[in-house]
Short mmCIF file of C-alpha atoms in Angstrom, two decimals:
data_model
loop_
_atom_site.label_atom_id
_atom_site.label_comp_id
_atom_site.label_asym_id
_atom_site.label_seq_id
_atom_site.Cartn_x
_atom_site.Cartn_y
_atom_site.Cartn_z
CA UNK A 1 92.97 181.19 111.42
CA UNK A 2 92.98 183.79 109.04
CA UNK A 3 93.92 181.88 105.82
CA UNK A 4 91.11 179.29 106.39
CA UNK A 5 88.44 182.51 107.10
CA UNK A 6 89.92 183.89 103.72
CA UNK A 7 89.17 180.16 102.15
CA UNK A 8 85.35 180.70 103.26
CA UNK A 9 85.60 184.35 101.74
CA UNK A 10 86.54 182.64 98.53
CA UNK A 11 83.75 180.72 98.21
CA UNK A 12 81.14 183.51 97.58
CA UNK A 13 82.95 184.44 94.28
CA UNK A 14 82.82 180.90 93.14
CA UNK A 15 78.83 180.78 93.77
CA UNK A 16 78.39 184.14 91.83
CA UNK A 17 80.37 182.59 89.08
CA UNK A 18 78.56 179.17 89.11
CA UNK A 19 75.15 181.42 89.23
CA UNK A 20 75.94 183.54 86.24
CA UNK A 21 77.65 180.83 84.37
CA UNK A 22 74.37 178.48 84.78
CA UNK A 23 71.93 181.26 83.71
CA UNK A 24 74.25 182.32 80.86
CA UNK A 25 74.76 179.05 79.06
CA UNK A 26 71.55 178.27 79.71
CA UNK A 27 69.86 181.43 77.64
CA UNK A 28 72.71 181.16 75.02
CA UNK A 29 72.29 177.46 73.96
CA UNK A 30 68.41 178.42 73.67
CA UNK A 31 68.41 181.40 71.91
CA UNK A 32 71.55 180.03 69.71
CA UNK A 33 69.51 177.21 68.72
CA UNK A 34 66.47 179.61 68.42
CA UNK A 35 68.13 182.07 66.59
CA UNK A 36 70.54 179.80 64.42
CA UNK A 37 73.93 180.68 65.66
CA UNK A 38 77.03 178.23 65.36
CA UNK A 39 79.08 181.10 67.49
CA UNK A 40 76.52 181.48 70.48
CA UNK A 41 76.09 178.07 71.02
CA UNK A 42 79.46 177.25 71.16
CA UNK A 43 79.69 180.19 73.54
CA UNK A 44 77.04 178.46 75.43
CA UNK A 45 78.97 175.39 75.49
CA UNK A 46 82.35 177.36 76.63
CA UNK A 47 79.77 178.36 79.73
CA UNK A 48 79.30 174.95 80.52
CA UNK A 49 82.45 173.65 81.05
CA UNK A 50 82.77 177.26 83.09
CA UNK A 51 80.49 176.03 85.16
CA UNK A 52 82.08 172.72 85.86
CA UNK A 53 85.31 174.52 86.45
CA UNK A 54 83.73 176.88 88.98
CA UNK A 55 82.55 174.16 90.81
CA UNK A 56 85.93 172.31 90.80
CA UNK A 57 86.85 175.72 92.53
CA UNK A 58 83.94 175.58 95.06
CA UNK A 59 84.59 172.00 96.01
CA UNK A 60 88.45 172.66 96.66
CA UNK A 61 88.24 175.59 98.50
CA UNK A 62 85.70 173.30 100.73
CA UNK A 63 88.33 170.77 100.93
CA UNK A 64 91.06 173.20 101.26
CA UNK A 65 89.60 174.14 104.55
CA UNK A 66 89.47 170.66 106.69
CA UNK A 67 92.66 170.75 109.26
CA UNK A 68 95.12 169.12 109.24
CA UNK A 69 95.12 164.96 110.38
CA UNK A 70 97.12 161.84 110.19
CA UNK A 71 97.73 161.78 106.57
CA UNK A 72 97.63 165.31 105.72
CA UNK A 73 100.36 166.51 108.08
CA UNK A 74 100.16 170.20 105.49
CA UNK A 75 96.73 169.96 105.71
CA UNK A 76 94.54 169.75 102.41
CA UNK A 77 95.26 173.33 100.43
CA UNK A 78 96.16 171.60 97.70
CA UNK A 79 92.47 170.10 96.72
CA UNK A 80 91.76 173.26 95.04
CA UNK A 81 94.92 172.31 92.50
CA UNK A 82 93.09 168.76 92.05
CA UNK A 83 89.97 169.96 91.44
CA UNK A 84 91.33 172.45 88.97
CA UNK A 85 93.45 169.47 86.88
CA UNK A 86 90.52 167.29 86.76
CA UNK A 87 88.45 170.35 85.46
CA UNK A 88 90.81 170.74 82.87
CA UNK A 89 90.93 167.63 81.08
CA UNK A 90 86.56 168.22 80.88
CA UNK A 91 87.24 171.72 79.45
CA UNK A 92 89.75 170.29 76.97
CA UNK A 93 87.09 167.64 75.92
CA UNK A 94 84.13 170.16 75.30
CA UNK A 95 86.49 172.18 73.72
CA UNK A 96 87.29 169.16 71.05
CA UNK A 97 83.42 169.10 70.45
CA UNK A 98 83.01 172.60 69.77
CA UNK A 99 86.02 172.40 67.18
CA UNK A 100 84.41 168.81 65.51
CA UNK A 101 81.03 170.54 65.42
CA UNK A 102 82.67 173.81 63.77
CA UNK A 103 84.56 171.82 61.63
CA UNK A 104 81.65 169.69 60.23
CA UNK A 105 79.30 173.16 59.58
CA UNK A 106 81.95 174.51 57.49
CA UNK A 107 81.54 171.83 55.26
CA UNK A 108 77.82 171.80 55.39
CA UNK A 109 76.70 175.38 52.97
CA UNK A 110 73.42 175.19 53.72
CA UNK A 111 72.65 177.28 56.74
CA UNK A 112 70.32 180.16 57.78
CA UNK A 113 71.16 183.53 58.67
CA UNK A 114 71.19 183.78 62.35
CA UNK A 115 68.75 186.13 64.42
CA UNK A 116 69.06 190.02 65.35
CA UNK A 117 68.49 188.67 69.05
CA UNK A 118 71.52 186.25 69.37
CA UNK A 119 73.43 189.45 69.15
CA UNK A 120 71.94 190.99 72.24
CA UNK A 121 72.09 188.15 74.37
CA UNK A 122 76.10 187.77 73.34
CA UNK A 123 76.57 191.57 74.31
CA UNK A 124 74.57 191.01 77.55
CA UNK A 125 76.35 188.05 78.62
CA UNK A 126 79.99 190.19 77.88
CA UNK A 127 78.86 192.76 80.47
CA UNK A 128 77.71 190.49 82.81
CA UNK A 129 80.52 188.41 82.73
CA UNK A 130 82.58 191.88 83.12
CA UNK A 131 81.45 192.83 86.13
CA UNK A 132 81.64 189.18 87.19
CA UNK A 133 84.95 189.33 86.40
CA UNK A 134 85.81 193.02 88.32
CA UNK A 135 83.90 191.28 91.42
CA UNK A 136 86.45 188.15 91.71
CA UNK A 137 89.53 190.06 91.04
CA UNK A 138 88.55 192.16 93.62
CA UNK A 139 87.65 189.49 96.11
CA UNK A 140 91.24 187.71 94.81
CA UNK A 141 93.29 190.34 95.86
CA UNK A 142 91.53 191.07 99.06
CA UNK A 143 91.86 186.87 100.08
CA UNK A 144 95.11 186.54 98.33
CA UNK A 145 93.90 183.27 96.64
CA UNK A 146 95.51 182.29 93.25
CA UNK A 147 92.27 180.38 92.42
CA UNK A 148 89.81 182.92 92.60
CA UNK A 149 92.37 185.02 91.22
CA UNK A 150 92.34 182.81 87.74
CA UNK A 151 88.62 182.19 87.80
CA UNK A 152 88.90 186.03 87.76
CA UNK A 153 90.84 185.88 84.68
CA UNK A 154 88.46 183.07 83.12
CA UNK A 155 85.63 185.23 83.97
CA UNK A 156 87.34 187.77 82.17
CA UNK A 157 88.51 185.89 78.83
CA UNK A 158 84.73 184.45 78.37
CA UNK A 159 83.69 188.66 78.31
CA UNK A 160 85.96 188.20 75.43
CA UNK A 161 84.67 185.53 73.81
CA UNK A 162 81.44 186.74 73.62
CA UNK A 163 82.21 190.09 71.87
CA UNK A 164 84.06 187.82 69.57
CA UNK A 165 80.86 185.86 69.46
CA UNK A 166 78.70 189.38 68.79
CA UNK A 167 81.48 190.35 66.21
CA UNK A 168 80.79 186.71 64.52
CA UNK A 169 76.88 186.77 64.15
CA UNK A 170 76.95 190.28 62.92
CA UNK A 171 79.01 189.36 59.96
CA UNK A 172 76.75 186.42 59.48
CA UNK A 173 73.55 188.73 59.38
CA UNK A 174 75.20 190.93 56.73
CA UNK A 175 75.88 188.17 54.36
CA UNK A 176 79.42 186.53 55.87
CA UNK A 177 77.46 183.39 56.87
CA UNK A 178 80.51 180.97 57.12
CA UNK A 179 81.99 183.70 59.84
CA UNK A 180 79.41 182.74 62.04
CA UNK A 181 80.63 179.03 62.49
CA UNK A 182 84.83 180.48 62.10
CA UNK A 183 83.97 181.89 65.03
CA UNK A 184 82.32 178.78 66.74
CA UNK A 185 85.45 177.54 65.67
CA UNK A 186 87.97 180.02 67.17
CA UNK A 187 86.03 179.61 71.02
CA UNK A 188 86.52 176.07 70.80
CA UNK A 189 90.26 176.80 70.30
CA UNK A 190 90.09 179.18 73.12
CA UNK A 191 88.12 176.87 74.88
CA UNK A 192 90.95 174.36 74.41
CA UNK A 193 93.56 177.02 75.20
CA UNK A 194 92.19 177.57 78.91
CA UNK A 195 92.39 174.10 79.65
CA UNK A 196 95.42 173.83 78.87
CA UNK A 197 96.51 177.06 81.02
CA UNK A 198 95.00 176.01 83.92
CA UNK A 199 96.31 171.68 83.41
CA UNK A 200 100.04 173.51 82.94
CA UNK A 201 99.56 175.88 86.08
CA UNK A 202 98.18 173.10 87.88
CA UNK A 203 101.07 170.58 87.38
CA UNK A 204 103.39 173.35 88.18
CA UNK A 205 101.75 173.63 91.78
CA UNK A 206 101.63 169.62 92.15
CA UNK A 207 105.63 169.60 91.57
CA UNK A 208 106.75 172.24 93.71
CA UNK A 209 107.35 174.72 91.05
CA UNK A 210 107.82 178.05 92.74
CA UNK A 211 108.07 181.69 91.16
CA UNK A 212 111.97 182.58 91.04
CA UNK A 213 111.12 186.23 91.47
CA UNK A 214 109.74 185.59 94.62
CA UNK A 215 112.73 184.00 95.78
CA UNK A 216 115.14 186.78 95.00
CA UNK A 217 112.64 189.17 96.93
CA UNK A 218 113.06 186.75 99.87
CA UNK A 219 116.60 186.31 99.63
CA UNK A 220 117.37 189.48 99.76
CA UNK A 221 114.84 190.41 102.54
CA UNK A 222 116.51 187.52 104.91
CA UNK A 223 120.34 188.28 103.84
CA UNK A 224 119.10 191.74 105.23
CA UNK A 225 117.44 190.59 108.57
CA UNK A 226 119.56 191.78 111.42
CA UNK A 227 121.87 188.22 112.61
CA UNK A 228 122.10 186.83 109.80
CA UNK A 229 125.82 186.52 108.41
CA UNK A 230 125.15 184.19 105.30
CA UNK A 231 121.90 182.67 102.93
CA UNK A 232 122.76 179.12 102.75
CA UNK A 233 119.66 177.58 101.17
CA UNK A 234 116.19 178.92 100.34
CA UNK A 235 113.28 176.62 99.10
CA UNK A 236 109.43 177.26 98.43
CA UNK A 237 106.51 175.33 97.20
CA UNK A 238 102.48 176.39 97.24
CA UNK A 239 99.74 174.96 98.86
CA UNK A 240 96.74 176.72 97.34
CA UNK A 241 96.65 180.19 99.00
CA UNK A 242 99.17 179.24 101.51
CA UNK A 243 102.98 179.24 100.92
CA UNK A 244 105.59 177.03 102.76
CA UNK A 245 109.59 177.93 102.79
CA UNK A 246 112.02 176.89 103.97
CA UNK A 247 115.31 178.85 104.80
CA UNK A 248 118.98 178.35 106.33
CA UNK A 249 121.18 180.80 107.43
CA UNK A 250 124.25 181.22 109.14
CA UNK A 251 125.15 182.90 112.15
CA UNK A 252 127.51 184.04 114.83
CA UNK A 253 128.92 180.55 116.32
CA UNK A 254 129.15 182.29 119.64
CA UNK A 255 125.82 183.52 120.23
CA UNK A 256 123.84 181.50 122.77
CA UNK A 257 120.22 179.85 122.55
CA UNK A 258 118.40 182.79 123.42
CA UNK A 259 119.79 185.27 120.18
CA UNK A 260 119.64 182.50 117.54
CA UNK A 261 115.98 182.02 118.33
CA UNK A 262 115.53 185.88 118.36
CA UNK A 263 117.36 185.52 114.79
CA UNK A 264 114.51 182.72 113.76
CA UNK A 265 111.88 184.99 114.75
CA UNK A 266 112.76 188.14 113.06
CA UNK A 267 113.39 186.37 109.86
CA UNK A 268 110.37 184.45 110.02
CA UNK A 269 108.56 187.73 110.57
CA UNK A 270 110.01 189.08 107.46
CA UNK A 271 108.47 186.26 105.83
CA UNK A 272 105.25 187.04 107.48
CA UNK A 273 105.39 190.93 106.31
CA UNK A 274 105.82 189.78 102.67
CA UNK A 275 103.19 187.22 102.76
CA UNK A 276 100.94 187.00 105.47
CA UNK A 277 99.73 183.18 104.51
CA UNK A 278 103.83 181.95 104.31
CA UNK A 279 104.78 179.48 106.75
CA UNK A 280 108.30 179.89 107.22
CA UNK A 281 110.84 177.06 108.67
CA UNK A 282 114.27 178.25 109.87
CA UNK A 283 117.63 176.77 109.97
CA UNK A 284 120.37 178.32 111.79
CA UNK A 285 124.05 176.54 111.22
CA UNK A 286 126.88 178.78 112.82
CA UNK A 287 128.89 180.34 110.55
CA UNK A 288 132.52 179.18 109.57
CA UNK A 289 135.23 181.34 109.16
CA UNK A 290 137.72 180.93 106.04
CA UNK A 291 140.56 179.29 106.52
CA UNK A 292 143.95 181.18 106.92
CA UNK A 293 141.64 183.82 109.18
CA UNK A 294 141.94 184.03 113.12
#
């Protein structure tokens, strides 16, 4: 099945992610303690919890994949939401410690100005993450999955952050000393700020939220499916990657078996054009005249 192949596809982006964010927060909490930066360790730390997120990634997309059974009549697409709530609520705890730690340095003046090198590995680590980034978005829009689509977006942010973090040390080199830990301070509040986007998108998914745009789009592509006399109800909700609606329409009272199913067909087709991992289910109530009409 092609959605569960793309689930597997998905997977490779989350490795390179894991990979880079290991070796990354690895060199940055070394050479920011090393070199005396408040900014690149707390990058470092932001890389960490990166890490733990990518892996909340890996293991739902793993889980994502197992068919159906008893208890899992939809299957298990939505582990990948799970994962990404639990990793959330970590993130939003490291991100607390970056801001305490910040927080407590401001108040402390003695510190030393930090080293020529932390700026190189905090430029580095912005192009890596860069192409990191350009890889997943890629490999997103290719799968069609929403996760690797945001991990894409995290990959992207943390490029950010660390060209915030380069900006930071520089000014601390020339004499700004106390930018150097406002900056530690600012990632933490980023920090905080992902987890936050991704708990809020998360809980959207878990209640059935479902984009409204993408409910007039179908709307309008059903009302215009050949058959079909009235919309009566449309519904949506997301499993991971994979999208389940449900639709009833009315049509001619008089058709037989046969060209009601051919109705169900075409619209779940159109369904099918507009997103190729939608699982449509189709209603068809025969259409009532108004009264007062022969």
């Amino acid at each position: 099945m092609e959605l569960y192949t793309n689930l597997r596809a998905g997977e490779k982006g989350a490795w390179i992610s894991i990979g880079a964010y290991i070796f990354l927060s690895a060199m940055k909490l070394i050479i920011g303690h090393i070199g005396d930066s408040e900014a690149l360790k707390a990058d470092g730390l932001n890389n960490t919890t990166d890490i733990i997120a990518s892996i909340a990634v890996l293991i739902g997309l793993k889980i994502s994949q197992r068919p159906p059974d008893e208890n899992h009549q939809y299957g298990h697409l939505r582990a990948e939401t799970v994962a990404s709530l639990v990793a959330s609520f970590i993130m939003m705890v490291v991100g607390l410690e970056v801001i305490f730690s910040s927080i407590m340095n401001i108040f402390d003046p003695v510190r030393n100005s930090p080293s020529t090198l932390t700026i190189i590995v905090a430029l580095g680590s912005a192009a890596v993450m860069y192409m990191v980034y350009r890889y997943n978005l890629a490999l997103s829009k290719k799968i069609k999955s929403s996760a690797l689509k945001a991990a894409a977006y995290d990959n992207r942010s943390d490029a950010l952050v660390s060209v915030g973090t380069a900006i930071g040390i520089f000014a601390s080199i020339i004499g700004y000393s106390i930018i150097d830990t406002i900056t530690a301070l600012i990632i933490g509040v980023i920090i905080i700020r992902t987890a936050l986007e991704i708990f809020w998108e998360s809980v959207q998914t878990l209640t059935d939220a479902f984009d409204t745009e993408e409910i007039e789009t179908l709307s309008t592509l059903i009302k215009n499916v050949d058959g079909v006399i009235e919309l009566v109800d449309l519904k949506g909700r997301t499993h991971g990657n994979a999208t389940f609606i449900e639709v009833t329409v009315t049509v001619n009272p008089y058709l037989n078996v046969w060209e009601s199913h051919r109705i169900t067909e075409n619209i779940e087709s159109t369904i099918k054009r507009f997103d190729i991992n939608c699982t449509a289910l189709v209603h068809i109530e025969p259409h009532e005249a108004e009264e007062g009409v022969d």
